[in-house]
PDB file of C-alpha atoms in Angstrom:
ATOM      1  CA  MET A 142       0.000   0.000   0.000  1.00 73.00           C
ATOM      2  CA  THR A 143       1.428   3.365  -1.005  1.00 88.00           C
ATOM      3  CA  LYS A 144       1.534   6.421   1.244  1.00 81.00           C
ATOM      4  CA  GLN A 145      -1.193   8.111  -0.851  1.00 83.00           C
ATOM      5  CA  ASN A 146      -3.502   5.090  -0.573  1.00 89.00           C
ATOM      6  CA  PHE A 147      -2.862   4.906   3.161  1.00 91.00           C
ATOM      7  CA  LEU A 148      -3.682   8.623   3.617  1.00 87.00           C
ATOM      8  CA  HIS A 149      -6.793   8.185   1.483  1.00 91.00           C
ATOM      9  CA  GLU A 150      -8.072   5.270   3.550  1.00 93.00           C
ATOM     10  CA  LEU A 151      -7.227   7.030   6.825  1.00 90.00           C
ATOM     11  CA  THR A 152      -9.063  10.188   5.705  1.00 91.00           C
ATOM     12  CA  VAL A 153     -12.117   8.164   4.683  1.00 93.00           C
ATOM     13  CA  LEU A 154     -12.119   6.467   8.096  1.00 92.00           C
ATOM     14  CA  TYR A 155     -11.675   9.853   9.846  1.00 89.00           C
ATOM     15  CA  THR A 156     -14.573  11.287   7.818  1.00 91.00           C
ATOM     16  CA  ASN A 157     -16.918   8.375   8.500  1.00 91.00           C
ATOM     17  CA  LEU A 158     -16.177   8.355  12.225  1.00 90.00           C
ATOM     18  CA  LEU A 159     -16.323  12.084  12.943  1.00 89.00           C
ATOM     19  CA  PHE A 160     -18.344  13.821  10.254  1.00 89.00           C
ATOM     20  CA  GLY A 161     -20.677  11.614   8.299  1.00 89.00           C
ATOM     21  CA  GLU A 162     -20.792   9.478   5.216  1.00 92.00           C
ATOM     22  CA  PHE A 163     -17.865   9.729   2.791  1.00 94.00           C
ATOM     23  CA  VAL A 164     -19.157  10.325  -0.750  1.00 94.00           C
ATOM     24  CA  LYS A 165     -16.240  10.824  -3.159  1.00 95.00           C
ATOM     25  CA  THR A 166     -12.954  12.595  -3.820  1.00 95.00           C
ATOM     26  CA  ILE A 167     -12.506  15.518  -6.189  1.00 94.00           C
ATOM     27  CA  ASP A 168      -9.315  16.982  -7.589  1.00 95.00           C
ATOM     28  CA  TYR A 169     -10.285  20.625  -7.111  1.00 95.00           C
ATOM     29  CA  LYS A 170      -8.603  23.633  -8.722  1.00 95.00           C
ATOM     30  CA  ALA A 171      -9.065  27.320  -7.930  1.00 95.00           C
ATOM     31  CA  TYR A 172      -6.947  30.361  -8.771  1.00 94.00           C
ATOM     32  CA  GLY A 173      -3.952  28.261  -9.758  1.00 94.00           C
ATOM     33  CA  TYR A 174      -4.032  25.984  -6.698  1.00 94.00           C
ATOM     34  CA  SER A 175      -5.137  22.368  -6.714  1.00 94.00           C
ATOM     35  CA  HIS A 176      -5.704  19.785  -4.030  1.00 94.00           C
ATOM     36  CA  LYS A 177      -7.790  16.669  -3.456  1.00 94.00           C
ATOM     37  CA  ILE A 178     -11.073  17.245  -1.614  1.00 95.00           C
ATOM     38  CA  PHE A 179     -12.885  14.512   0.283  1.00 95.00           C
ATOM     39  CA  VAL A 180     -16.618  15.117  -0.057  1.00 95.00           C
ATOM     40  CA  PHE A 181     -18.933  13.935   2.709  1.00 94.00           C
ATOM     41  CA  LYS A 182     -22.629  14.003   3.524  1.00 93.00           C
ATOM     42  CA  SER A 183     -23.808  14.913   7.006  1.00 87.00           C
ATOM     43  CA  LYS A 184     -26.475  16.746   8.960  1.00 82.00           C
ATOM     44  CA  ARG A 185     -23.844  18.484  11.053  1.00 78.00           C
ATOM     45  CA  LYS A 186     -23.229  22.173  10.556  1.00 81.00           C
ATOM     46  CA  LYS A 187     -19.539  21.720   9.784  1.00 84.00           C
ATOM     47  CA  ASP A 188     -19.235  22.627   6.104  1.00 90.00           C
ATOM     48  CA  ALA A 189     -15.507  22.246   5.536  1.00 93.00           C
ATOM     49  CA  HIS A 190     -12.581  20.991   7.560  1.00 90.00           C
ATOM     50  CA  CYS A 191      -8.821  20.565   7.348  1.00 89.00           C
ATOM     51  CA  THR A 192      -7.858  17.257   8.951  1.00 87.00           C
ATOM     52  CA  PRO A 193      -4.742  16.500  11.015  1.00 84.00           C
ATOM     53  CA  LEU A 194      -3.643  14.483   7.963  1.00 85.00           C
ATOM     54  CA  ASN A 195      -3.550  17.739   5.936  1.00 86.00           C
ATOM     55  CA  THR A 196      -6.495  16.706   3.795  1.00 91.00           C
ATOM     56  CA  ILE A 197      -9.575  18.802   3.052  1.00 95.00           C
ATOM     57  CA  LEU A 198     -13.154  17.729   3.749  1.00 95.00           C
ATOM     58  CA  MET A 199     -16.182  19.540   2.307  1.00 96.00           C
ATOM     59  CA  GLN A 200     -19.896  18.798   2.539  1.00 94.00           C
ATOM     60  CA  ASN A 201     -21.550  17.736  -0.710  1.00 92.00           C
ATOM     61  CA  TYR A 202     -24.410  20.236  -0.459  1.00 92.00           C
ATOM     62  CA  LEU A 203     -21.945  23.152  -0.734  1.00 92.00           C
ATOM     63  CA  PHE A 204     -21.446  22.377  -4.410  1.00 92.00           C
ATOM     64  CA  LYS A 205     -25.195  22.597  -5.044  1.00 91.00           C
ATOM     65  CA  LYS A 206     -26.046  25.505  -2.755  1.00 92.00           C
ATOM     66  CA  TYR A 207     -23.235  28.024  -3.333  1.00 94.00           C
ATOM     67  CA  SER A 208     -21.654  29.661  -6.358  1.00 95.00           C
ATOM     68  CA  LYS A 209     -18.283  28.570  -7.709  1.00 95.00           C
ATOM     69  CA  LYS A 210     -16.734  31.759  -6.296  1.00 95.00           C
ATOM     70  CA  VAL A 211     -17.881  30.975  -2.738  1.00 95.00           C
ATOM     71  CA  ILE A 212     -16.700  27.380  -3.000  1.00 95.00           C
ATOM     72  CA  ASN A 213     -13.341  28.618  -4.286  1.00 96.00           C
ATOM     73  CA  HIS A 214     -12.962  30.829  -1.211  1.00 96.00           C
ATOM     74  CA  ILE A 215     -13.902  27.991   1.155  1.00 95.00           C
ATOM     75  CA  PHE A 216     -11.414  25.757  -0.653  1.00 96.00           C
ATOM     76  CA  LEU A 217      -8.644  28.370  -0.459  1.00 95.00           C
ATOM     77  CA  HIS A 218      -9.351  28.953   3.237  1.00 94.00           C
ATOM     78  CA  GLU A 219      -8.953  25.246   4.005  1.00 93.00           C
ATOM     79  CA  LEU A 220      -5.949  24.996   1.692  1.00 94.00           C
ATOM     80  CA  GLY A 221      -4.314  27.759   3.738  1.00 90.00           C
ATOM     81  CA  HIS A 222      -4.578  25.501   6.786  1.00 88.00           C
ATOM     82  CA  VAL A 223      -2.998  22.652   4.807  1.00 89.00           C
ATOM     83  CA  LYS A 224      -0.116  24.751   3.465  1.00 87.00           C
ATOM     84  CA  THR A 225       0.752  26.182   6.901  1.00 86.00           C
ATOM     85  CA  ASN A 226       0.285  22.834   8.716  1.00 82.00           C
ATOM     86  CA  PHE A 227      -2.140  24.663  10.976  1.00 77.00           C
ATOM     87  CA  VAL A 228      -3.761  21.578  12.514  1.00 75.00           C
ATOM     88  CA  ILE A 229      -0.425  19.909  13.274  1.00 76.00           C
ATOM     89  CA  LYS A 230       0.879  23.106  14.889  1.00 78.00           C
ATOM     90  CA  LEU A 231      -2.331  23.428  16.890  1.00 79.00           C
ATOM     91  CA  ILE A 232      -1.999  19.874  18.191  1.00 78.00           C
ATOM     92  CA  PHE A 233       1.629  20.639  19.081  1.00 79.00           C
ATOM     93  CA  TYR A 234       0.682  23.760  21.022  1.00 78.00           C
ATOM     94  CA  ILE A 235      -2.230  22.076  22.801  1.00 81.00           C
ATOM     95  CA  LEU A 236      -0.323  18.916  23.812  1.00 83.00           C
ATOM     96  CA  ILE A 237       3.378  19.690  23.960  1.00 83.00           C
ATOM     97  CA  ILE A 238       3.534  23.197  25.429  1.00 81.00           C
ATOM     98  CA  PRO A 239       1.405  22.360  28.523  1.00 83.00           C
ATOM     99  CA  THR A 240       3.454  19.197  29.047  1.00 85.00           C
ATOM    100  CA  ILE A 241       6.701  21.193  28.978  1.00 83.00           C
ATOM    101  CA  LEU A 242       5.275  23.807  31.342  1.00 83.00           C
ATOM    102  CA  LEU A 243       4.072  21.102  33.718  1.00 83.00           C
ATOM    103  CA  PHE A 244       7.495  19.466  33.651  1.00 82.00           C
ATOM    104  CA  PHE A 245       9.316  22.713  34.459  1.00 81.00           C
ATOM    105  CA  SER A 246       6.804  23.663  37.159  1.00 80.00           C
ATOM    106  CA  SER A 247       7.390  20.289  38.844  1.00 75.00           C
ATOM    107  CA  ILE A 248      11.161  20.931  38.771  1.00 71.00           C
ATOM    108  CA  ILE A 249      10.668  24.363  40.345  1.00 65.00           C
ATOM    109  CA  ILE A 250       8.469  22.907  43.114  1.00 65.00           C
ATOM    110  CA  ILE A 251      10.994  20.146  43.873  1.00 63.00           C
ATOM    111  CA  VAL A 252      13.921  22.582  44.072  1.00 54.00           C
TER     112      VAL A 252
END
């Protein structure tokens, strides 16, 4: 299994567990940028999402309800998270920084 296939399967599993039913993938292009979008169907209010795997999820109704321009902006917003590794950095700051602070505070209390 290649890395791309593994990421695909992991994203589908992530989508099905947390958001709703996986529908399909789309190779989406807007303003010179392209990326694969995982389309899902759900009754949740979450319309689009950048996963910790740096993949993009979008609800299927967005493509029917909104204009191409609006979808392009949603896509570019989520792509910005992918390009800056926003989710990975967020996980780092939420998990690692408090752990380091807790470690140093325990050293200060012991000394």
